[in-house]
Amino acid sequence: MFLFCENFTEPMIERPIHLELAHRIEFTRNLFSPENSVLADVIAKSDGDFPHRVIAFVDGGVVGGNQNLLRDISSWFSGRDGELELVESPIVLPGGEPCKNDWSLVPEIWRSISENSIDRHSFVMAIGGGAFLDLVGFAASTAHRGVRMIRIPTTSLSQGDGGVGVKNGVNFFGKKNWVGTFAVPYAVINDFSFLQTLDERSKRAGIIEAIKVAMVRSRDFYEKIEQCSSQLNELNDDALERVIRRSAEEHVDHISTSGDPYELGSARPLDYGHWVAHKLEQISAFRIGHGEAVAIGMAVDLIYSKRIGLMSSEDCERALSLIEAVGFDIYDSELHRIEGGRSVILHGLEEFREHLGGKLTITFVPEIGRKIELNEMDEAEVLESIDELKGRVEAHCK
């Protein structure tokens, strides 16, 4: 007979698990020109045998604005024979927010990963806007419990904000990002040449996220944005690239130093202004783009902060003026939509509460460059804030 001699009195076994993950953000231009080695250099940092196998998914909207992109990708890989293997021609899928509402795209990506024997020593490369990166990132992070992901954001919004983060997701049950994962990508490569193909609306969208992160984290960054606001309004390339680079840095610094990169707590500082924004996108059937919705959402929260005595009138007006100075509207009539006798925008608070896990935690800015968190909002005061915002805009239009 075998006898255990230990005294089993410990009711629970608990051990800490520490993971060391590198979050790499590269900046370049013309990534797929023959002489550019950034992608090869990034992949060379990994382990595994040569050639490294890569499958590429490309946002259809990006292809439309870059007619030689697919050819350039294939040619670039062909020039690295024995070092990198593109397992099949780049796979083009729909992009934009609608792609996150089409669940059939997820198994389609899984099928391509499976049929090409992509494993955890291979790479999934996604080239596209933020919604497309969310979609492909979700599929990649759930195939084989996670395969290496290289994100190549192509919009100002994704290069400075969502594309450099660790969140993936698709919309489900009519709710934004209801199905998703947290996964640190193997690398993010920001190719500024993609910005040249964007329309003005898409170029401008990244600026508001830069203002957002500056409001929350850095007064110095905020003042730098103020100094070049006229250049940003004109979409000057150099000014836009500088702001995107700094915005990406601030986002990555927050993710890596906040102590809560997977948002296990209830606070989401980088979602400042987003409880309104997410609802506005939804109820406008995405007529209002994400950047435009964030601008309006921030404006609502700024007015609310002033009304409850949290922020000075001077800082509130300063921030509203900057948002307008870089080319954004700060009000839309959807804010006043009523259904069933109740303000539709207020449903956004409840949905945000649910998304956070049941406890409402909203980030507010008492002064530029500093954040605090509130666990409740006065709905009547929110509606008064929206009324005041509308009145401000109408007065400025006279």
XYZ file of N, CA and C in Angstrom, residues 5 84 111 122 127 204 232 246-247 288 310 351 354 390:
42
model
N 2.346 10.939 2.983
C 2.740 11.350 4.326
C 2.514 12.835 4.583
N 11.314 33.865 -46.266
C 9.903 34.029 -45.940
C 9.059 33.371 -47.021
N -10.752 28.871 -41.846
C -10.578 27.856 -42.882
C -9.279 28.093 -43.650
N 3.913 30.159 -37.218
C 3.689 30.900 -38.460
C 3.157 32.289 -38.118
N -3.723 43.519 -43.104
C -3.470 44.859 -43.630
C -4.819 45.544 -43.817
N -8.615 62.502 -41.006
C -8.858 63.337 -39.837
C -9.190 62.508 -38.592
N -3.091 70.602 -38.628
C -3.882 69.376 -38.570
C -5.215 69.569 -39.282
N 3.099 60.028 -31.802
C 3.023 60.291 -30.363
C 1.788 59.630 -29.750
N 0.677 59.647 -30.480
C -0.535 58.997 -29.999
C -0.306 57.507 -29.808
N -22.366 58.084 -38.767
C -21.357 58.792 -37.984
C -20.185 57.833 -37.769
N -16.768 69.623 -12.056
C -15.554 68.815 -12.079
C -14.439 69.491 -12.880
N -25.488 50.022 -21.615
C -24.694 49.082 -22.407
C -23.222 49.155 -22.033
N -22.770 47.246 -18.805
C -22.763 45.810 -19.040
C -21.434 45.359 -19.632
N -26.016 71.584 -27.877
C -26.768 71.991 -29.062
C -26.877 73.509 -29.123
